[in-house]
Coordinates of C-alpha atoms in Angstrom, one line a residue:
X1 CA -2.2 64.2 91.5
X2 CA -2.6 67.9 90.9
X3 CA -2.2 68.6 94.6
X4 CA 1.0 66.6 94.6
X5 CA 2.4 68.5 91.6
X6 CA 1.5 71.9 93.2
X7 CA 3.2 70.8 96.4
X8 CA 6.4 69.7 94.6
X9 CA 6.5 72.9 92.6
X10 CA 6.0 75.0 95.7
X11 CA 8.6 73.1 97.6
X12 CA 11.2 73.3 94.8
X13 CA 10.6 77.0 94.5
X14 CA 11.1 77.5 98.2
X15 CA 14.3 75.5 98.2
X16 CA 15.7 77.3 95.2
X17 CA 14.9 80.8 96.7
X18 CA 16.7 79.9 99.9
X19 CA 19.9 78.4 98.3
X20 CA 21.7 81.6 97.8
X21 CA 21.9 85.0 99.6
X22 CA 20.5 88.0 97.7
X23 CA 23.2 90.2 99.3
X24 CA 25.9 88.0 97.8
X25 CA 24.3 88.4 94.4
X26 CA 23.9 92.2 94.8
X27 CA 27.7 92.7 94.6
X28 CA 28.9 93.5 91.1
X29 CA 32.3 92.4 90.0
X30 CA 34.5 95.3 89.3
X31 CA 32.3 97.9 91.0
X32 CA 34.1 100.2 93.4
X33 CA 32.3 100.4 96.7
X34 CA 33.0 102.8 99.6
X35 CA 32.3 102.6 103.3
X36 CA 29.8 105.2 104.5
X37 CA 32.5 107.3 106.2
X38 CA 34.6 107.3 103.0
X39 CA 31.6 108.3 100.9
X40 CA 30.7 111.1 103.3
X41 CA 34.3 112.4 103.3
X42 CA 34.4 112.4 99.5
X43 CA 31.2 114.3 99.4
X44 CA 32.4 116.9 101.8
X45 CA 35.7 117.2 99.9
X46 CA 33.9 117.8 96.6
X47 CA 31.5 120.3 98.2
X48 CA 34.4 122.2 99.7
X49 CA 36.1 122.1 96.2
X50 CA 33.0 123.8 94.8
X51 CA 33.2 126.4 97.6
X52 CA 36.8 127.0 96.8
X53 CA 36.0 127.4 93.1
X54 CA 33.4 130.1 94.1
X55 CA 36.1 131.8 96.1
X56 CA 38.5 131.7 93.2
X57 CA 36.0 133.3 90.9
X58 CA 35.1 130.3 88.8
X59 CA 32.4 130.4 86.2
X60 CA 28.8 129.6 87.5
X61 CA 28.5 126.5 85.3
X62 CA 31.8 125.1 86.5
X63 CA 30.6 125.6 90.0
X64 CA 27.3 123.9 89.2
X65 CA 29.2 120.9 87.7
X66 CA 31.3 120.6 90.9
X67 CA 28.2 120.7 93.0
X68 CA 26.6 118.0 90.8
X69 CA 29.7 115.8 91.4
X70 CA 29.3 116.2 95.2
X71 CA 25.6 115.5 94.9
X72 CA 26.2 112.3 92.9
X73 CA 28.7 111.1 95.5
X74 CA 26.0 111.1 98.2
X75 CA 24.4 108.1 96.4
X76 CA 27.3 106.0 97.7
X77 CA 26.3 106.5 101.3
X78 CA 24.6 103.3 102.3
X79 CA 23.9 102.8 106.0
X80 CA 20.4 102.7 107.5
X81 CA 17.1 104.5 107.1
X82 CA 17.9 107.4 109.5
X83 CA 21.1 108.1 107.8
X84 CA 19.4 107.9 104.4
X85 CA 16.7 110.4 105.4
X86 CA 19.3 112.9 106.6
X87 CA 21.5 112.2 103.6
X88 CA 18.5 113.2 101.4
X89 CA 18.0 116.4 103.4
X90 CA 21.7 117.4 103.0
X91 CA 21.5 116.4 99.3
X92 CA 18.6 118.8 98.9
X93 CA 20.8 121.6 99.9
X94 CA 23.3 120.6 97.3
X95 CA 20.5 120.6 94.7
X96 CA 19.4 124.1 95.8
X97 CA 23.1 125.2 95.6
X98 CA 23.3 123.9 92.1
X99 CA 20.1 125.7 91.0
X100 CA 21.4 128.9 92.6
X101 CA 24.8 128.5 90.8
X102 CA 23.1 127.9 87.5
X103 CA 21.2 131.2 88.0
X104 CA 24.4 132.9 88.8
X105 CA 23.6 133.4 92.5
X106 CA 27.0 132.2 93.8
X107 CA 26.3 133.7 97.3
X108 CA 23.2 131.7 97.6
X109 CA 25.0 128.6 96.4
X110 CA 27.7 129.1 99.1
X111 CA 25.0 129.3 101.8
X112 CA 23.4 126.1 100.6
X113 CA 26.7 124.4 100.2
X114 CA 27.5 125.3 103.9
X115 CA 24.2 123.8 105.0
X116 CA 24.8 120.7 102.9
X117 CA 28.3 120.2 104.3
X118 CA 27.0 120.7 107.8
X119 CA 24.3 118.0 107.1
X120 CA 26.9 115.6 105.8
X121 CA 29.2 116.1 108.8
X122 CA 26.2 115.3 111.1
X123 CA 25.8 112.0 109.3
X124 CA 29.1 110.8 110.7
X125 CA 27.6 110.8 114.2
X126 CA 24.7 108.7 113.1
X127 CA 26.8 105.8 111.9

């Protein structure tokens, strides 16, 4: 009888796990989702806005906040493992740019922003 109970429990568990798709459940109602290309374009636009702020003579903390927004936007880029690895590399440049901006090194921040933007642009070819 115990074997029969175990078999019934295992069978019902297997059936219940297969009745709905996990990707269908992963979607949250009301959450804004972006295609990878749109997310890359938004990231590049925000990084270029940070560069423009540096050129306009903005405060270092303002620039750091703009870079943080660009860095946060990279989290919306969902494609495959290769794209994700390269996204992390480009995001690393944004983090370095933010650190440099916080220290007041806006020239260094600009260099890292350029490398980050270049990395983001390369992602478009990987999709």
